[in-house]
Amino acid sequence: MYALVANGRRKANGSRHFFTKSYMRDHATKAQRRTKVFTQATITITAEVSPHLRQDHRWGSKEWVRAFAQRGAVESGYGNIKAFYGESVRRGWIRLTGLTATGLMLAFAIMHYNLRMLRNWAAKN
């Protein structure tokens, strides 16, 4: 109920117009009531405002569920690599310094994960 509703498409510079809602206006302070959210029908949010929180689709919509479902396979792989019964990759899992050495060891851990998954698949099939 607090979500801003988009008013049109995103502009070329990344900003976007949103309709504003006046939910809980009676609970807002005087200073809050003077803000654009309470006094204007639409507001513009620029592209620089929290770009990491932007989503292409509205949360919970069919399009969002379809796009978000793709993360399941990747997240389960990360979980397996970090799990104690798996490769147990965590802070301090190796005693090497440097990005190259750590990256190489992580590549070996990922290769081990892939081989373990292949062995499990072969045993089942």
PDB file of N, CA, C and O in Angstrom, residues 53-103:
ATOM      1  N   LEU A  53      18.425  -0.588  -5.586  1.00  0.00           N
ATOM      2  CA  LEU A  53      17.119  -1.072  -5.152  1.00  0.00           C
ATOM      3  C   LEU A  53      16.097  -1.089  -6.278  1.00  0.00           C
ATOM      4  O   LEU A  53      14.972  -1.521  -6.075  1.00  0.00           O
ATOM      5  N   ARG A  54      16.471  -0.613  -7.443  1.00  0.00           N
ATOM      6  CA  ARG A  54      15.535  -0.547  -8.565  1.00  0.00           C
ATOM      7  C   ARG A  54      15.241  -1.940  -9.101  1.00  0.00           C
ATOM      8  O   ARG A  54      16.120  -2.779  -9.196  1.00  0.00           O
ATOM      9  N   GLN A  55      13.999  -2.162  -9.469  1.00  0.00           N
ATOM     10  CA  GLN A  55      13.593  -3.407 -10.094  1.00  0.00           C
ATOM     11  C   GLN A  55      12.817  -3.069 -11.354  1.00  0.00           C
ATOM     12  O   GLN A  55      12.130  -2.067 -11.411  1.00  0.00           O
ATOM     13  N   ASP A  56      12.919  -3.930 -12.346  1.00  0.00           N
ATOM     14  CA  ASP A  56      12.198  -3.693 -13.588  1.00  0.00           C
ATOM     15  C   ASP A  56      10.707  -3.928 -13.437  1.00  0.00           C
ATOM     16  O   ASP A  56       9.901  -3.293 -14.099  1.00  0.00           O
ATOM     17  N   HIS A  57      10.323  -4.860 -12.570  1.00  0.00           N
ATOM     18  CA  HIS A  57       8.921  -5.230 -12.434  1.00  0.00           C
ATOM     19  C   HIS A  57       8.446  -4.969 -11.011  1.00  0.00           C
ATOM     20  O   HIS A  57       9.229  -5.002 -10.071  1.00  0.00           O
ATOM     21  N   ARG A  58       7.160  -4.749 -10.851  1.00  0.00           N
ATOM     22  CA  ARG A  58       6.579  -4.519  -9.522  1.00  0.00           C
ATOM     23  C   ARG A  58       6.691  -5.795  -8.696  1.00  0.00           C
ATOM     24  O   ARG A  58       6.438  -6.884  -9.175  1.00  0.00           O
ATOM     25  N   TRP A  59       7.066  -5.656  -7.427  1.00  0.00           N
ATOM     26  CA  TRP A  59       7.272  -6.794  -6.552  1.00  0.00           C
ATOM     27  C   TRP A  59       5.984  -7.606  -6.448  1.00  0.00           C
ATOM     28  O   TRP A  59       4.907  -7.084  -6.223  1.00  0.00           O
ATOM     29  N   GLY A  60       6.111  -8.931  -6.631  1.00  0.00           N
ATOM     30  CA  GLY A  60       4.983  -9.829  -6.502  1.00  0.00           C
ATOM     31  C   GLY A  60       4.185 -10.048  -7.772  1.00  0.00           C
ATOM     32  O   GLY A  60       3.336 -10.932  -7.818  1.00  0.00           O
ATOM     33  N   SER A  61       4.441  -9.265  -8.813  1.00  0.00           N
ATOM     34  CA  SER A  61       3.706  -9.443 -10.067  1.00  0.00           C
ATOM     35  C   SER A  61       4.207 -10.701 -10.777  1.00  0.00           C
ATOM     36  O   SER A  61       5.246 -11.258 -10.440  1.00  0.00           O
ATOM     37  N   LYS A  62       3.450 -11.157 -11.776  1.00  0.00           N
ATOM     38  CA  LYS A  62       3.844 -12.360 -12.504  1.00  0.00           C
ATOM     39  C   LYS A  62       5.189 -12.179 -13.190  1.00  0.00           C
ATOM     40  O   LYS A  62       6.012 -13.091 -13.216  1.00  0.00           O
ATOM     41  N   GLU A  63       5.425 -10.981 -13.746  1.00  0.00           N
ATOM     42  CA  GLU A  63       6.701 -10.715 -14.408  1.00  0.00           C
ATOM     43  C   GLU A  63       7.844 -10.767 -13.408  1.00  0.00           C
ATOM     44  O   GLU A  63       8.926 -11.278 -13.692  1.00  0.00           O
ATOM     45  N   TRP A  64       7.627 -10.213 -12.203  1.00  0.00           N
ATOM     46  CA  TRP A  64       8.649 -10.210 -11.172  1.00  0.00           C
ATOM     47  C   TRP A  64       8.958 -11.633 -10.721  1.00  0.00           C
ATOM     48  O   TRP A  64      10.126 -12.014 -10.564  1.00  0.00           O
ATOM     49  N   VAL A  65       7.907 -12.445 -10.513  1.00  0.00           N
ATOM     50  CA  VAL A  65       8.102 -13.826 -10.081  1.00  0.00           C
ATOM     51  C   VAL A  65       8.893 -14.594 -11.133  1.00  0.00           C
ATOM     52  O   VAL A  65       9.813 -15.349 -10.808  1.00  0.00           O
ATOM     53  N   ARG A  66       8.565 -14.390 -12.403  1.00  0.00           N
ATOM     54  CA  ARG A  66       9.268 -15.072 -13.484  1.00  0.00           C
ATOM     55  C   ARG A  66      10.748 -14.679 -13.499  1.00  0.00           C
ATOM     56  O   ARG A  66      11.640 -15.518 -13.635  1.00  0.00           O
ATOM     57  N   ALA A  67      11.033 -13.387 -13.347  1.00  0.00           N
ATOM     58  CA  ALA A  67      12.425 -12.925 -13.365  1.00  0.00           C
ATOM     59  C   ALA A  67      13.174 -13.365 -12.107  1.00  0.00           C
ATOM     60  O   ALA A  67      14.352 -13.735 -12.165  1.00  0.00           O
ATOM     61  N   PHE A  68      12.486 -13.327 -10.964  1.00  0.00           N
ATOM     62  CA  PHE A  68      13.143 -13.662  -9.694  1.00  0.00           C
ATOM     63  C   PHE A  68      13.384 -15.159  -9.565  1.00  0.00           C
ATOM     64  O   PHE A  68      14.323 -15.584  -8.897  1.00  0.00           O
ATOM     65  N   ALA A  69      12.560 -15.986 -10.221  1.00  0.00           N
ATOM     66  CA  ALA A  69      12.697 -17.437 -10.128  1.00  0.00           C
ATOM     67  C   ALA A  69      14.007 -17.920 -10.724  1.00  0.00           C
ATOM     68  O   ALA A  69      14.489 -18.995 -10.370  1.00  0.00           O
ATOM     69  N   GLN A  70      14.594 -17.145 -11.610  1.00  0.00           N
ATOM     70  CA  GLN A  70      15.859 -17.542 -12.218  1.00  0.00           C
ATOM     71  C   GLN A  70      17.001 -17.549 -11.213  1.00  0.00           C
ATOM     72  O   GLN A  70      18.017 -18.202 -11.430  1.00  0.00           O
ATOM     73  N   ARG A  71      16.830 -16.834 -10.106  1.00  0.00           N
ATOM     74  CA  ARG A  71      17.899 -16.764  -9.121  1.00  0.00           C
ATOM     75  C   ARG A  71      18.036 -18.038  -8.307  1.00  0.00           C
ATOM     76  O   ARG A  71      19.055 -18.267  -7.676  1.00  0.00           O
ATOM     77  N   GLY A  72      17.008 -18.875  -8.295  1.00  0.00           N
ATOM     78  CA  GLY A  72      17.011 -20.067  -7.451  1.00  0.00           C
ATOM     79  C   GLY A  72      18.183 -20.983  -7.691  1.00  0.00           C
ATOM     80  O   GLY A  72      18.838 -21.448  -6.749  1.00  0.00           O
ATOM     81  N   ALA A  73      18.480 -21.269  -8.935  1.00  0.00           N
ATOM     82  CA  ALA A  73      19.585 -22.183  -9.253  1.00  0.00           C
ATOM     83  C   ALA A  73      20.918 -21.588  -8.829  1.00  0.00           C
ATOM     84  O   ALA A  73      21.779 -22.288  -8.287  1.00  0.00           O
ATOM     85  N   VAL A  74      21.095 -20.314  -9.062  1.00  0.00           N
ATOM     86  CA  VAL A  74      22.362 -19.666  -8.706  1.00  0.00           C
ATOM     87  C   VAL A  74      22.530 -19.622  -7.196  1.00  0.00           C
ATOM     88  O   VAL A  74      23.596 -19.961  -6.664  1.00  0.00           O
ATOM     89  N   GLU A  75      21.478 -19.219  -6.476  1.00  0.00           N
ATOM     90  CA  GLU A  75      21.579 -19.118  -5.020  1.00  0.00           C
ATOM     91  C   GLU A  75      21.798 -20.484  -4.382  1.00  0.00           C
ATOM     92  O   GLU A  75      22.525 -20.596  -3.395  1.00  0.00           O
ATOM     93  N   SER A  76      21.194 -21.535  -4.929  1.00  0.00           N
ATOM     94  CA  SER A  76      21.423 -22.862  -4.354  1.00  0.00           C
ATOM     95  C   SER A  76      22.872 -23.303  -4.581  1.00  0.00           C
ATOM     96  O   SER A  76      23.457 -23.976  -3.736  1.00  0.00           O
ATOM     97  N   GLY A  77      23.435 -22.909  -5.725  1.00  0.00           N
ATOM     98  CA  GLY A  77      24.846 -23.214  -5.967  1.00  0.00           C
ATOM     99  C   GLY A  77      25.750 -22.502  -4.975  1.00  0.00           C
ATOM    100  O   GLY A  77      26.681 -23.104  -4.427  1.00  0.00           O
ATOM    101  N   TYR A  78      25.463 -21.218  -4.702  1.00  0.00           N
ATOM    102  CA  TYR A  78      26.248 -20.487  -3.706  1.00  0.00           C
ATOM    103  C   TYR A  78      26.111 -21.146  -2.331  1.00  0.00           C
ATOM    104  O   TYR A  78      27.078 -21.270  -1.584  1.00  0.00           O
ATOM    105  N   GLY A  79      24.896 -21.557  -2.017  1.00  0.00           N
ATOM    106  CA  GLY A  79      24.666 -22.201  -0.724  1.00  0.00           C
ATOM    107  C   GLY A  79      25.437 -23.498  -0.590  1.00  0.00           C
ATOM    108  O   GLY A  79      25.994 -23.797   0.471  1.00  0.00           O
ATOM    109  N   ASN A  80      25.473 -24.283  -1.653  1.00  0.00           N
ATOM    110  CA  ASN A  80      26.227 -25.539  -1.622  1.00  0.00           C
ATOM    111  C   ASN A  80      27.718 -25.291  -1.465  1.00  0.00           C
ATOM    112  O   ASN A  80      28.399 -26.026  -0.756  1.00  0.00           O
ATOM    113  N   ILE A  81      28.229 -24.286  -2.147  1.00  0.00           N
ATOM    114  CA  ILE A  81      29.660 -23.994  -2.054  1.00  0.00           C
ATOM    115  C   ILE A  81      30.021 -23.509  -0.654  1.00  0.00           C
ATOM    116  O   ILE A  81      31.076 -23.841  -0.117  1.00  0.00           O
ATOM    117  N   LYS A  82      29.116 -22.757  -0.014  1.00  0.00           N
ATOM    118  CA  LYS A  82      29.408 -22.229   1.313  1.00  0.00           C
ATOM    119  C   LYS A  82      29.084 -23.206   2.440  1.00  0.00           C
ATOM    120  O   LYS A  82      29.541 -23.024   3.558  1.00  0.00           O
ATOM    121  N   ALA A  83      28.313 -24.245   2.160  1.00  0.00           N
ATOM    122  CA  ALA A  83      27.873 -25.163   3.211  1.00  0.00           C
ATOM    123  C   ALA A  83      29.040 -25.991   3.759  1.00  0.00           C
ATOM    124  O   ALA A  83      29.999 -26.293   3.057  1.00  0.00           O
ATOM    125  N   PHE A  84      28.897 -26.372   5.030  1.00  0.00           N
ATOM    126  CA  PHE A  84      29.942 -27.161   5.692  1.00  0.00           C
ATOM    127  C   PHE A  84      30.096 -28.524   5.036  1.00  0.00           C
ATOM    128  O   PHE A  84      31.194 -29.041   4.900  1.00  0.00           O
ATOM    129  N   TYR A  85      28.993 -29.151   4.631  1.00  0.00           N
ATOM    130  CA  TYR A  85      29.050 -30.464   3.993  1.00  0.00           C
ATOM    131  C   TYR A  85      29.508 -30.370   2.536  1.00  0.00           C
ATOM    132  O   TYR A  85      29.752 -31.380   1.896  1.00  0.00           O
ATOM    133  N   GLY A  86      29.628 -29.164   1.994  1.00  0.00           N
ATOM    134  CA  GLY A  86      30.084 -28.964   0.626  1.00  0.00           C
ATOM    135  C   GLY A  86      31.541 -28.563   0.612  1.00  0.00           C
ATOM    136  O   GLY A  86      32.398 -29.215   1.214  1.00  0.00           O
ATOM    137  N   GLU A  87      31.821 -27.460  -0.057  1.00  0.00           N
ATOM    138  CA  GLU A  87      33.205 -26.994  -0.162  1.00  0.00           C
ATOM    139  C   GLU A  87      33.613 -26.126   1.018  1.00  0.00           C
ATOM    140  O   GLU A  87      34.783 -25.848   1.213  1.00  0.00           O
ATOM    141  N   SER A  88      32.667 -25.666   1.791  1.00  0.00           N
ATOM    142  CA  SER A  88      32.912 -24.906   3.025  1.00  0.00           C
ATOM    143  C   SER A  88      33.736 -23.637   2.784  1.00  0.00           C
ATOM    144  O   SER A  88      34.649 -23.326   3.533  1.00  0.00           O
ATOM    145  N   VAL A  89      33.384 -22.915   1.723  1.00  0.00           N
ATOM    146  CA  VAL A  89      34.066 -21.656   1.427  1.00  0.00           C
ATOM    147  C   VAL A  89      33.500 -20.589   2.363  1.00  0.00           C
ATOM    148  O   VAL A  89      32.301 -20.345   2.398  1.00  0.00           O
ATOM    149  N   ARG A  90      34.349 -19.973   3.136  1.00  0.00           N
ATOM    150  CA  ARG A  90      33.939 -18.937   4.085  1.00  0.00           C
ATOM    151  C   ARG A  90      35.157 -18.068   4.387  1.00  0.00           C
ATOM    152  O   ARG A  90      36.255 -18.352   3.895  1.00  0.00           O
ATOM    153  N   ARG A  91      34.981 -17.070   5.184  1.00  0.00           N
ATOM    154  CA  ARG A  91      36.100 -16.216   5.561  1.00  0.00           C
ATOM    155  C   ARG A  91      37.146 -17.044   6.295  1.00  0.00           C
ATOM    156  O   ARG A  91      36.838 -17.767   7.229  1.00  0.00           O
ATOM    157  N   GLY A  92      38.369 -16.967   5.829  1.00  0.00           N
ATOM    158  CA  GLY A  92      39.458 -17.694   6.463  1.00  0.00           C
ATOM    159  C   GLY A  92      39.545 -19.156   6.073  1.00  0.00           C
ATOM    160  O   GLY A  92      40.214 -19.942   6.746  1.00  0.00           O
ATOM    161  N   TRP A  93      38.898 -19.568   4.996  1.00  0.00           N
ATOM    162  CA  TRP A  93      38.904 -20.982   4.606  1.00  0.00           C
ATOM    163  C   TRP A  93      40.242 -21.413   4.024  1.00  0.00           C
ATOM    164  O   TRP A  93      40.556 -22.604   4.006  1.00  0.00           O
ATOM    165  N   ILE A  94      41.037 -20.463   3.551  1.00  0.00           N
ATOM    166  CA  ILE A  94      42.399 -20.753   3.100  1.00  0.00           C
ATOM    167  C   ILE A  94      43.323 -19.703   3.688  1.00  0.00           C
ATOM    168  O   ILE A  94      42.892 -18.621   4.062  1.00  0.00           O
ATOM    169  N   ARG A  95      44.593 -20.026   3.749  1.00  0.00           N
ATOM    170  CA  ARG A  95      45.561 -19.074   4.298  1.00  0.00           C
ATOM    171  C   ARG A  95      46.472 -18.575   3.194  1.00  0.00           C
ATOM    172  O   ARG A  95      47.657 -18.858   3.173  1.00  0.00           O
ATOM    173  N   LEU A  96      45.876 -17.846   2.287  1.00  0.00           N
ATOM    174  CA  LEU A  96      46.618 -17.242   1.191  1.00  0.00           C
ATOM    175  C   LEU A  96      46.297 -15.761   1.162  1.00  0.00           C
ATOM    176  O   LEU A  96      45.226 -15.340   1.581  1.00  0.00           O
ATOM    177  N   THR A  97      47.217 -14.975   0.647  1.00  0.00           N
ATOM    178  CA  THR A  97      46.944 -13.556   0.481  1.00  0.00           C
ATOM    179  C   THR A  97      47.018 -13.203  -0.994  1.00  0.00           C
ATOM    180  O   THR A  97      47.745 -13.829  -1.756  1.00  0.00           O
ATOM    181  N   GLY A  98      46.250 -12.223  -1.367  1.00  0.00           N
ATOM    182  CA  GLY A  98      46.254 -11.766  -2.746  1.00  0.00           C
ATOM    183  C   GLY A  98      45.033 -12.253  -3.500  1.00  0.00           C
ATOM    184  O   GLY A  98      44.508 -13.342  -3.262  1.00  0.00           O
ATOM    185  N   LEU A  99      44.573 -11.405  -4.401  1.00  0.00           N
ATOM    186  CA  LEU A  99      43.383 -11.731  -5.181  1.00  0.00           C
ATOM    187  C   LEU A  99      43.620 -12.894  -6.135  1.00  0.00           C
ATOM    188  O   LEU A  99      42.734 -13.729  -6.346  1.00  0.00           O
ATOM    189  N   THR A 100      44.802 -12.969  -6.711  1.00  0.00           N
ATOM    190  CA  THR A 100      45.081 -14.032  -7.673  1.00  0.00           C
ATOM    191  C   THR A 100      45.060 -15.398  -6.999  1.00  0.00           C
ATOM    192  O   THR A 100      44.395 -16.329  -7.484  1.00  0.00           O
ATOM    193  N   ALA A 101      45.755 -15.531  -5.889  1.00  0.00           N
ATOM    194  CA  ALA A 101      45.809 -16.812  -5.191  1.00  0.00           C
ATOM    195  C   ALA A 101      44.432 -17.197  -4.651  1.00  0.00           C
ATOM    196  O   ALA A 101      44.006 -18.356  -4.783  1.00  0.00           O
ATOM    197  N   THR A 102      43.720 -16.260  -4.084  1.00  0.00           N
ATOM    198  CA  THR A 102      42.388 -16.545  -3.558  1.00  0.00           C
ATOM    199  C   THR A 102      41.425 -16.895  -4.689  1.00  0.00           C
ATOM    200  O   THR A 102      40.620 -17.817  -4.568  1.00  0.00           O
ATOM    201  N   GLY A 103      41.513 -16.175  -5.791  1.00  0.00           N
ATOM    202  CA  GLY A 103      40.658 -16.463  -6.943  1.00  0.00           C
ATOM    203  C   GLY A 103      40.930 -17.837  -7.530  1.00  0.00           C
ATOM    204  O   GLY A 103      40.016 -18.551  -7.939  1.00  0.00           O
TER     205      GLY A 103
END
